[in-house]
């Protein structure tokens, strides 16, 4: 059997695999590039980005990964010139001093990161920090003490590890010395192995070895040169098995490191450096390295640099090397590319530990959000029950607190036309939020009242209510004969985008769950695609915070929840009832339009609001008292005459008031808009009657041509005579 010669292992020749590429889906036929060996690395990254599996990982980042890709093979010397080659990647600057220092640190058998840190090399700092060691159960270790990692296994395999300070001279197996001995004395040995994988010690290590198993091979090709003593000079080849390969950060280091180790051994053993072959198990690209690597793979590699080892030939040992012994000539890489070293579990713990209030994000007392699954589609829709009562009482007693409740996701094609609003979301005083589509592409979530006749286009736009979003109205109450004694109420109040939303992922959710495909796959596991009214609800909570901010800038430091709700609903758009009563049972008063709401807050002559009976606000021109009904007079608030200039206008006015708890309206207040000789009533369109069911009323009056308008809140009936009722009205007028 003749060993293969250096020259036969051409650049990018690929491995001599037994299986044909098509039989192993993770293997790709090597691309045919004219020359540069660096393309093996770049092509592997391209394959991972194109075909890698998106997987969760220990660090919580997520990776794209391929298992057992083609080996990479690098030549370590130029047969023609005899010059040594260092495969140091050129498509980004690799921190060579750190690579050399780390290698010498392994060779020295050191297991503490401190000497590296002292040289300004921080690559092991993350794994040696107090927090990290504590997180992997190594609290008894000093900072920097990584346990029996590479250096210890290379030089003292099998010795009992105490700590990084102990002198282990003479203990355990010095694998590296044995490798040198065999290369010198028994070059045909098939057992020239360096293994860092020691199962008995894994638990004591800060990080189990990634580059874990190397084998060396001395080849004697036919044309091998003859040495002074008449023997043939061998050529040294090495192969590395690396179980876990961080393509962006670790692998450029690992390639250079094992190439250098092979060069050192060749020098010490008087061998010609041949090739380094890199075998990978899990070859991965961290999700947050994707952009950097996409940039890198577009670059054109330059020549690998030349290595010169400045060490005299006498008394050569594998020990005692210094960084200065290596000279690298002609390294002219492209610019460095920053890639983050991955956050590890301990950092997540740390964040949670240091910020106990971080999860859940809590905006109380200004905004609170409740979402609870209570409605059972198999039984029946719940009406206004104990939960709704509790919520309404709470809000009535805390009138500055905005409570948002997700309408829930119980609508289905099969019960089209039915309503699903129940218990919590049936409360009068909260803001019940349904979901509409978003501008992000999505499919399958358009509400389809007639599934049998449905078209195939199910994408849902931001003007459509999402298929799943629970429909209103609330359940009417009936007497034993089935007669409606109290009709249904308008719910949800508003909708907001809740399809294919990309919210921050809670780290309480398992990593597997965070990266699984839902409405799309996020490339960053801190974010995930989700749909639901519980996606729409926080979005409205954010809108409420913005509205509060705008109100505060306007001088309203402590506005009531009713005012916030009135402002929000006043500018919400119901796409199916633009000119009618302005509401329906899919999206309530419509999709929120927060910028439009904010625009109306700085009072212009054509928009305004009152926060009637708000005792928390100190003083403001527009502040008015609460409505009060006595035995002789009905409570009324009437705005000053609002002057409208030339032309046709559209007026929208909204009344919201915190009604005391109870299924029926306790205090029935109506909204009336008067213009010239005609008037419109809340929620009635152009009909003459009044709404006796809802404590949210809106008037949309298109084509208003009168010169003056007045807006009126009028008590129709109070359950308790002489009681007081706070109320908020917001209005806006626009030229048509
Ligand atoms: N996730 C991860 N990837 C690794 O490659 C890795 C670990 N962890 N933990 C332990 C060792 C340490 N190694 C590292 C660690 C950091 C860099 C790194 O940050 N390299 C930067 C330059 C660093 C500097 O300038 O200080 C680079 O851009 O290559 C490289 C190798 C390889 N290892
Ligand atoms: O020399 C190294 C050391 C580490 N890595 C990478 C490979 C992985 O991304 C992490 C180790 O995490 P595990 O969960 O233990 O696999 O570090 C590397 O590429 N090269």
Tab-separated table of C-alpha atoms in Angstrom, residues 369-377 381-382 387 391 404-412 415 418-426 430-436 447 465-472 491-496 498 531-538 585-586:
chain	number	residue	atom	x	y	z
A	369	UNK	CA	-53.684	43.634	30.231
A	370	UNK	CA	-55.652	40.530	31.003
A	371	UNK	CA	-55.957	37.520	28.775
A	372	UNK	CA	-57.554	34.384	30.032
A	373	UNK	CA	-59.014	31.359	28.344
A	374	UNK	CA	-62.407	30.771	29.826
A	375	UNK	CA	-64.735	30.204	26.964
A	376	UNK	CA	-65.266	26.618	26.068
A	377	UNK	CA	-66.382	26.268	22.468
A	381	UNK	CA	-70.900	31.114	25.191
A	382	UNK	CA	-70.833	32.713	28.605
A	387	UNK	CA	-65.727	37.775	35.896
A	391	UNK	CA	-63.618	43.674	36.075
A	404	UNK	CA	-57.299	45.781	27.986
A	405	UNK	CA	-58.733	42.337	27.466
A	406	UNK	CA	-58.031	40.075	24.528
A	407	UNK	CA	-61.245	39.075	22.771
A	408	UNK	CA	-59.734	35.553	22.480
A	409	UNK	CA	-59.462	33.361	19.417
A	410	UNK	CA	-62.638	31.348	19.289
A	411	UNK	CA	-64.054	32.285	15.920
A	412	UNK	CA	-64.042	29.509	13.347
A	415	UNK	CA	-69.542	28.811	13.618
A	418	UNK	CA	-72.088	33.216	15.942
A	419	UNK	CA	-70.518	35.339	18.567
A	420	UNK	CA	-67.824	34.178	20.945
A	421	UNK	CA	-67.270	37.123	23.265
A	422	UNK	CA	-67.688	35.882	26.804
A	423	UNK	CA	-67.078	36.488	30.488
A	424	UNK	CA	-63.941	38.667	30.834
A	425	UNK	CA	-64.171	40.245	27.442
A	426	UNK	CA	-67.872	40.978	27.913
A	430	UNK	CA	-62.433	47.425	29.689
A	431	UNK	CA	-61.169	47.762	26.144
A	432	UNK	CA	-61.811	44.435	24.451
A	433	UNK	CA	-59.337	43.885	21.623
A	434	UNK	CA	-59.808	41.702	18.563
A	435	UNK	CA	-57.255	40.975	15.837
A	436	UNK	CA	-56.996	42.146	12.265
A	447	UNK	CA	-62.426	35.180	8.298
A	465	UNK	CA	-60.580	40.920	10.842
A	466	UNK	CA	-58.574	37.765	11.511
A	467	UNK	CA	-60.426	34.486	11.082
A	468	UNK	CA	-59.793	33.413	14.652
A	469	UNK	CA	-60.640	36.706	16.385
A	470	UNK	CA	-63.693	36.153	18.595
A	471	UNK	CA	-66.756	37.853	17.156
A	472	UNK	CA	-69.212	39.979	19.016
A	491	UNK	CA	-67.779	43.985	21.413
A	492	UNK	CA	-64.897	43.808	20.677
A	493	UNK	CA	-64.274	47.499	21.130
A	494	UNK	CA	-61.408	47.697	18.644
A	495	UNK	CA	-59.092	45.500	16.610
A	496	UNK	CA	-55.369	45.794	15.971
A	498	UNK	CA	-52.677	40.252	15.397
A	531	UNK	CA	-50.959	35.246	15.783
A	532	UNK	CA	-53.823	35.895	18.136
A	533	UNK	CA	-55.780	38.547	19.914
A	534	UNK	CA	-53.154	38.302	22.638
A	535	UNK	CA	-50.731	39.689	20.022
A	536	UNK	CA	-53.125	42.505	19.145
A	537	UNK	CA	-53.815	43.420	22.775
A	538	UNK	CA	-50.246	44.388	23.788
A	585	UNK	CA	-69.644	42.564	15.249
A	586	UNK	CA	-66.329	41.593	13.673
